[in-house]
PDB file of C-alpha atoms in Angstrom:
ATOM      1  CA  MET V1274      -8.091  35.693 -24.207  1.00  0.00           C
ATOM      2  CA  GLN V1275      -8.263  33.330 -27.164  1.00  0.00           C
ATOM      3  CA  MET V1276     -11.454  32.955 -29.169  1.00  0.00           C
ATOM      4  CA  MET V1277     -12.339  29.915 -31.256  1.00  0.00           C
ATOM      5  CA  ASN V1278     -13.577  31.792 -34.310  1.00  0.00           C
ATOM      6  CA  LYS V1279     -13.908  35.345 -35.570  1.00  0.00           C
ATOM      7  CA  ASN V1280     -17.710  35.535 -35.394  1.00  0.00           C
ATOM      8  CA  GLY V1281     -18.357  33.387 -32.349  1.00  0.00           C
ATOM      9  CA  PHE V1282     -20.354  35.236 -29.706  1.00  0.00           C
ATOM     10  CA  SER V1283     -21.693  31.875 -28.506  1.00  0.00           C
ATOM     11  CA  ARG V1284     -18.199  30.372 -28.467  1.00  0.00           C
ATOM     12  CA  CYS V1285     -16.823  33.360 -26.585  1.00  0.00           C
ATOM     13  CA  ALA V1286     -19.637  32.888 -24.052  1.00  0.00           C
ATOM     14  CA  GLU V1287     -18.921  29.141 -23.719  1.00  0.00           C
ATOM     15  CA  PHE V1288     -15.227  29.863 -23.189  1.00  0.00           C
ATOM     16  CA  TYR V1289     -15.967  32.421 -20.470  1.00  0.00           C
ATOM     17  CA  ILE V1290     -18.560  30.206 -18.745  1.00  0.00           C
ATOM     18  CA  GLY V1291     -15.988  27.392 -18.691  1.00  0.00           C
ATOM     19  CA  ARG V1292     -13.448  29.727 -17.111  1.00  0.00           C
ATOM     20  CA  LEU V1293     -15.947  30.775 -14.427  1.00  0.00           C
ATOM     21  CA  ARG V1294     -16.587  27.114 -13.591  1.00  0.00           C
ATOM     22  CA  LYS V1295     -12.852  26.397 -13.320  1.00  0.00           C
ATOM     23  CA  GLU V1296     -12.593  29.314 -10.884  1.00  0.00           C
ATOM     24  CA  GLY V1297     -15.390  27.756  -8.803  1.00  0.00           C
ATOM     25  CA  ARG V1298     -17.837  30.546  -9.670  1.00  0.00           C
ATOM     26  CA  HIS V1299     -20.654  28.158 -10.498  1.00  0.00           C
ATOM     27  CA  SER V1300     -23.559  30.489  -9.658  1.00  0.00           C
ATOM     28  CA  THR V1301     -22.196  33.231 -11.923  1.00  0.00           C
ATOM     29  CA  ALA V1302     -21.565  30.674 -14.680  1.00  0.00           C
ATOM     30  CA  HIS V1303     -25.159  29.452 -14.302  1.00  0.00           C
ATOM     31  CA  VAL V1304     -26.572  32.979 -14.739  1.00  0.00           C
ATOM     32  CA  TYR V1305     -24.405  33.560 -17.836  1.00  0.00           C
ATOM     33  CA  LYS V1306     -25.523  30.204 -19.247  1.00  0.00           C
ATOM     34  CA  ASN V1307     -29.199  31.089 -18.728  1.00  0.00           C
ATOM     35  CA  ALA V1308     -28.732  34.494 -20.376  1.00  0.00           C
ATOM     36  CA  ILE V1309     -26.899  33.015 -23.388  1.00  0.00           C
ATOM     37  CA  PHE V1310     -29.451  30.197 -23.721  1.00  0.00           C
ATOM     38  CA  SER V1311     -32.319  32.697 -23.643  1.00  0.00           C
ATOM     39  CA  PHE V1312     -30.690  34.995 -26.213  1.00  0.00           C
ATOM     40  CA  SER V1313     -29.788  32.050 -28.493  1.00  0.00           C
ATOM     41  CA  LYS V1314     -33.385  30.833 -28.323  1.00  0.00           C
ATOM     42  CA  PHE V1315     -34.592  34.338 -29.223  1.00  0.00           C
ATOM     43  CA  CYS V1316     -32.147  34.457 -32.174  1.00  0.00           C
ATOM     44  CA  GLY V1317     -33.216  30.989 -33.335  1.00  0.00           C
ATOM     45  CA  THR V1318     -29.687  29.568 -33.332  1.00  0.00           C
ATOM     46  CA  SER V1319     -27.293  28.059 -30.822  1.00  0.00           C
ATOM     47  CA  ASN V1320     -24.356  29.645 -32.666  1.00  0.00           C
ATOM     48  CA  VAL V1321     -24.875  33.418 -32.412  1.00  0.00           C
ATOM     49  CA  SER V1322     -22.289  35.576 -34.171  1.00  0.00           C
ATOM     50  CA  PHE V1323     -21.092  38.972 -32.983  1.00  0.00           C
ATOM     51  CA  ARG V1324     -22.605  40.513 -36.143  1.00  0.00           C
ATOM     52  CA  GLN V1325     -26.057  39.362 -35.044  1.00  0.00           C
ATOM     53  CA  ILE V1326     -25.874  41.606 -31.987  1.00  0.00           C
ATOM     54  CA  THR V1327     -27.340  44.934 -33.031  1.00  0.00           C
ATOM     55  CA  ARG V1328     -29.092  47.722 -31.146  1.00  0.00           C
ATOM     56  CA  GLU V1329     -32.388  46.787 -32.797  1.00  0.00           C
ATOM     57  CA  ARG V1330     -32.057  43.082 -31.986  1.00  0.00           C
ATOM     58  CA  LEU V1331     -31.144  43.865 -28.373  1.00  0.00           C
ATOM     59  CA  ARG V1332     -34.118  46.222 -28.092  1.00  0.00           C
ATOM     60  CA  ARG V1333     -36.452  43.522 -29.479  1.00  0.00           C
ATOM     61  CA  TYR V1334     -34.908  40.924 -27.163  1.00  0.00           C
ATOM     62  CA  GLY V1335     -35.580  43.168 -24.149  1.00  0.00           C
ATOM     63  CA  GLN V1336     -39.201  43.537 -25.270  1.00  0.00           C
ATOM     64  CA  TYR V1337     -39.447  39.763 -25.760  1.00  0.00           C
ATOM     65  CA  LEU V1338     -38.184  39.146 -22.209  1.00  0.00           C
ATOM     66  CA  TYR V1339     -40.678  41.672 -20.847  1.00  0.00           C
ATOM     67  CA  GLU V1340     -43.521  39.966 -22.748  1.00  0.00           C
ATOM     68  CA  CYS V1341     -42.380  36.605 -21.318  1.00  0.00           C
ATOM     69  CA  GLY V1342     -43.088  38.052 -17.869  1.00  0.00           C
ATOM     70  CA  LEU V1343     -39.517  38.551 -16.672  1.00  0.00           C
ATOM     71  CA  LYS V1344     -38.924  41.255 -14.069  1.00  0.00           C
ATOM     72  CA  PRO V1345     -36.828  44.357 -14.896  1.00  0.00           C
ATOM     73  CA  ASN V1346     -33.903  43.185 -12.745  1.00  0.00           C
ATOM     74  CA  THR V1347     -33.792  39.813 -14.541  1.00  0.00           C
ATOM     75  CA  ILE V1348     -33.908  41.532 -17.927  1.00  0.00           C
ATOM     76  CA  SER V1349     -31.130  43.867 -16.786  1.00  0.00           C
ATOM     77  CA  THR V1350     -29.025  40.928 -15.588  1.00  0.00           C
ATOM     78  CA  TYR V1351     -29.372  39.153 -18.945  1.00  0.00           C
ATOM     79  CA  MET V1352     -28.464  42.333 -20.840  1.00  0.00           C
ATOM     80  CA  ARG V1353     -25.422  42.952 -18.639  1.00  0.00           C
ATOM     81  CA  MET V1354     -24.273  39.365 -19.226  1.00  0.00           C
ATOM     82  CA  LEU V1355     -24.609  39.820 -22.999  1.00  0.00           C
ATOM     83  CA  ARG V1356     -22.758  43.139 -22.807  1.00  0.00           C
ATOM     84  CA  SER V1357     -19.959  41.566 -20.785  1.00  0.00           C
ATOM     85  CA  ILE V1358     -19.458  38.781 -23.347  1.00  0.00           C
ATOM     86  CA  TYR V1359     -19.640  41.276 -26.210  1.00  0.00           C
ATOM     87  CA  ASN V1360     -17.026  43.508 -24.557  1.00  0.00           C
ATOM     88  CA  ARG V1361     -14.738  40.491 -24.136  1.00  0.00           C
ATOM     89  CA  GLY V1362     -15.088  39.879 -27.855  1.00  0.00           C
ATOM     90  CA  VAL V1363     -14.173  43.509 -28.588  1.00  0.00           C
ATOM     91  CA  GLU V1364     -11.105  43.265 -26.328  1.00  0.00           C
ATOM     92  CA  ALA V1365     -10.007  40.070 -28.090  1.00  0.00           C
ATOM     93  CA  GLY V1366     -10.478  41.637 -31.538  1.00  0.00           C
ATOM     94  CA  SER V1367     -13.279  39.212 -32.430  1.00  0.00           C
ATOM     95  CA  ALA V1368     -16.113  41.777 -32.367  1.00  0.00           C
ATOM     96  CA  PRO V1369     -16.374  45.296 -33.765  1.00  0.00           C
ATOM     97  CA  TYR V1370     -16.631  48.162 -31.302  1.00  0.00           C
ATOM     98  CA  VAL V1371     -20.110  49.666 -31.685  1.00  0.00           C
ATOM     99  CA  PRO V1372     -20.625  52.859 -29.663  1.00  0.00           C
ATOM    100  CA  ARG V1373     -23.695  52.794 -27.400  1.00  0.00           C
ATOM    101  CA  LEU V1374     -24.656  49.299 -28.562  1.00  0.00           C
ATOM    102  CA  PHE V1375     -26.559  48.603 -25.331  1.00  0.00           C
ATOM    103  CA  HIS V1376     -27.868  52.165 -24.959  1.00  0.00           C
ATOM    104  CA  ASP V1377     -31.511  51.329 -25.775  1.00  0.00           C
ATOM    105  CA  VAL V1378     -31.880  48.446 -23.306  1.00  0.00           C
ATOM    106  CA  TYR V1379     -32.326  48.458 -19.550  1.00  0.00           C
ATOM    107  CA  THR V1380     -29.126  47.579 -17.673  1.00  0.00           C
ATOM    108  CA  GLY V1381     -29.876  49.267 -14.342  1.00  0.00           C
ATOM    109  CA  VAL V1382     -31.120  47.837 -11.063  1.00  0.00           C
ATOM    110  CA  ASP V1383     -34.683  48.480  -9.920  1.00  0.00           C
ATOM    111  CA  VAL V1384     -34.350  49.000  -6.177  1.00  0.00           C
ATOM    112  CA  ARG V1385     -38.110  49.406  -5.825  1.00  0.00           C
ATOM    113  CA  GLN V1386     -38.596  45.714  -6.507  1.00  0.00           C
ATOM    114  CA  LYS V1387     -39.670  44.125  -3.210  1.00  0.00           C
ATOM    115  CA  LYS V1388     -37.394  41.421  -1.898  1.00  0.00           C
ATOM    116  CA  ALA V1389     -38.922  41.015   1.548  1.00  0.00           C
ATOM    117  CA  LEU V1390     -41.438  38.366   2.510  1.00  0.00           C
ATOM    118  CA  PRO V1391     -44.745  39.578   3.908  1.00  0.00           C
ATOM    119  CA  ILE V1392     -44.659  39.388   7.731  1.00  0.00           C
ATOM    120  CA  GLY V1393     -47.237  36.574   7.819  1.00  0.00           C
ATOM    121  CA  GLU V1394     -45.152  34.350   5.528  1.00  0.00           C
ATOM    122  CA  LEU V1395     -41.990  35.117   7.489  1.00  0.00           C
ATOM    123  CA  ARG V1396     -43.728  34.228  10.766  1.00  0.00           C
ATOM    124  CA  ARG V1397     -45.024  30.960   9.270  1.00  0.00           C
ATOM    125  CA  LEU V1398     -41.577  30.106   7.871  1.00  0.00           C
ATOM    126  CA  LEU V1399     -39.736  30.772  11.132  1.00  0.00           C
ATOM    127  CA  TYR V1400     -42.215  29.706  13.816  1.00  0.00           C
ATOM    128  CA  GLU V1401     -44.840  27.279  12.502  1.00  0.00           C
ATOM    129  CA  ASP V1402     -44.076  23.638  13.337  1.00  0.00           C
ATOM    130  CA  PRO V1403     -42.913  21.937  10.118  1.00  0.00           C
ATOM    131  CA  LYS V1404     -43.897  18.509  11.565  1.00  0.00           C
ATOM    132  CA  SER V1405     -40.616  16.692  10.839  1.00  0.00           C
ATOM    133  CA  GLU V1406     -37.289  16.704  12.675  1.00  0.00           C
ATOM    134  CA  ARG V1407     -35.293  17.312   9.504  1.00  0.00           C
ATOM    135  CA  LEU V1408     -37.435  20.315   8.588  1.00  0.00           C
ATOM    136  CA  ARG V1409     -37.213  21.609  12.168  1.00  0.00           C
ATOM    137  CA  ARG V1410     -33.420  21.673  11.817  1.00  0.00           C
ATOM    138  CA  THR V1411     -33.733  23.477   8.468  1.00  0.00           C
ATOM    139  CA  GLN V1412     -36.157  25.935  10.068  1.00  0.00           C
ATOM    140  CA  ALA V1413     -33.696  26.569  12.925  1.00  0.00           C
ATOM    141  CA  ILE V1414     -30.903  27.247  10.417  1.00  0.00           C
ATOM    142  CA  ALA V1415     -33.139  29.677   8.492  1.00  0.00           C
ATOM    143  CA  ALA V1416     -34.080  31.452  11.729  1.00  0.00           C
ATOM    144  CA  LEU V1417     -30.421  31.708  12.685  1.00  0.00           C
ATOM    145  CA  MET V1418     -29.473  33.193   9.301  1.00  0.00           C
ATOM    146  CA  PHE V1419     -32.314  35.695   9.724  1.00  0.00           C
ATOM    147  CA  GLN V1420     -31.113  36.639  13.218  1.00  0.00           C
ATOM    148  CA  PHE V1421     -27.580  37.052  11.833  1.00  0.00           C
ATOM    149  CA  CYS V1422     -28.811  39.946   9.653  1.00  0.00           C
ATOM    150  CA  GLY V1423     -29.507  37.847   6.571  1.00  0.00           C
ATOM    151  CA  MET V1424     -26.273  35.842   6.564  1.00  0.00           C
ATOM    152  CA  SER V1425     -25.909  33.577   3.524  1.00  0.00           C
ATOM    153  CA  PHE V1426     -25.946  29.813   3.976  1.00  0.00           C
ATOM    154  CA  ALA V1427     -22.382  29.570   2.604  1.00  0.00           C
ATOM    155  CA  ASP V1428     -21.156  31.965   5.290  1.00  0.00           C
ATOM    156  CA  LEU V1429     -23.049  30.083   8.007  1.00  0.00           C
ATOM    157  CA  ALA V1430     -21.686  26.720   6.833  1.00  0.00           C
ATOM    158  CA  HIS V1431     -18.098  28.009   7.029  1.00  0.00           C
ATOM    159  CA  LEU V1432     -18.386  29.655  10.455  1.00  0.00           C
ATOM    160  CA  GLU V1433     -15.800  28.553  12.992  1.00  0.00           C
ATOM    161  CA  LYS V1434     -16.530  28.240  16.720  1.00  0.00           C
ATOM    162  CA  SER V1435     -13.963  30.964  17.399  1.00  0.00           C
ATOM    163  CA  ALA V1436     -16.039  33.440  15.318  1.00  0.00           C
ATOM    164  CA  LEU V1437     -18.374  33.986  18.273  1.00  0.00           C
ATOM    165  CA  ASP V1438     -16.847  36.060  21.056  1.00  0.00           C
ATOM    166  CA  GLN V1439     -19.295  36.976  23.819  1.00  0.00           C
ATOM    167  CA  ASN V1440     -22.256  38.492  21.916  1.00  0.00           C
ATOM    168  CA  VAL V1441     -20.381  39.456  18.728  1.00  0.00           C
ATOM    169  CA  LEU V1442     -19.990  37.241  15.691  1.00  0.00           C
ATOM    170  CA  ARG V1443     -16.932  38.090  13.553  1.00  0.00           C
ATOM    171  CA  TYR V1444     -16.295  36.419  10.196  1.00  0.00           C
ATOM    172  CA  ASN V1445     -15.232  37.099   6.612  1.00  0.00           C
ATOM    173  CA  ARG V1446     -17.819  36.673   3.867  1.00  0.00           C
ATOM    174  CA  ILE V1447     -16.971  33.649   1.716  1.00  0.00           C
ATOM    175  CA  LYS V1448     -17.842  35.328  -1.583  1.00  0.00           C
ATOM    176  CA  THR V1449     -16.193  38.736  -1.090  1.00  0.00           C
ATOM    177  CA  LYS V1450     -13.838  38.166   1.879  1.00  0.00           C
ATOM    178  CA  THR V1451     -15.424  41.263   3.480  1.00  0.00           C
ATOM    179  CA  PRO V1452     -14.996  41.279   7.276  1.00  0.00           C
ATOM    180  CA  MET V1453     -18.326  41.291   9.120  1.00  0.00           C
ATOM    181  CA  SER V1454     -19.308  41.903  12.749  1.00  0.00           C
ATOM    182  CA  VAL V1455     -22.805  41.109  13.965  1.00  0.00           C
ATOM    183  CA  GLU V1456     -24.100  41.554  17.494  1.00  0.00           C
ATOM    184  CA  ILE V1457     -26.267  38.558  18.271  1.00  0.00           C
ATOM    185  CA  LEU V1458     -29.111  37.901  20.684  1.00  0.00           C
ATOM    186  CA  ASP V1459     -29.085  35.337  23.479  1.00  0.00           C
ATOM    187  CA  THR V1460     -31.784  33.392  21.591  1.00  0.00           C
ATOM    188  CA  ALA V1461     -29.356  32.988  18.687  1.00  0.00           C
ATOM    189  CA  LYS V1462     -26.688  31.624  21.045  1.00  0.00           C
ATOM    190  CA  GLU V1463     -29.201  29.088  22.374  1.00  0.00           C
ATOM    191  CA  MET V1464     -30.078  28.077  18.820  1.00  0.00           C
ATOM    192  CA  ILE V1465     -26.384  27.633  17.913  1.00  0.00           C
ATOM    193  CA  ASN V1466     -25.862  25.367  20.925  1.00  0.00           C
ATOM    194  CA  ARG V1467     -28.966  23.354  20.029  1.00  0.00           C
ATOM    195  CA  LEU V1468     -27.791  22.897  16.422  1.00  0.00           C
ATOM    196  CA  ARG V1469     -24.272  21.919  17.526  1.00  0.00           C
ATOM    197  CA  SER V1470     -25.639  19.210  19.817  1.00  0.00           C
ATOM    198  CA  ASN V1471     -27.738  17.619  17.027  1.00  0.00           C
TER     199      ASN V1471
END
């Protein structure tokens, strides 16, 4: 990997974000961009050097993110993005190897953080009349994704008719190419037919 200058953490990040975009990994690139933007803002410069990344600065940055109201998983994501860019700099010989540089900051995943909607909100989202035909179609798609065990929209959009065989839906995830099999209800089949006819 080529770097633009010896002390360019920001440039290394820009280079990597550009590569992600070329590979079509736009969501990942977006998260990296947000993390780098946030850290640059904290550092007070858009051109952060590798030397500016110290254990103390990272610890203070984590505290800053916490005080800004970010959740632990978001803070962890930002820290892991920074660590990834830093490690790329080390591999390229642009950054010094510093043992346990990210040791004092949270880089785990808090599984206790609730991701589920309360049942009342879910019921309203899936069953309350949205009062427009376009929103009814969107609601039907959301209900279908829910019935397909939380299928992503990208996977749903790329489904082929041949994926459904009797009551089993077989497909490969778009993002990971992982093969999936989901047993579906008759109501889901009815919804698919309704969406196909619109």
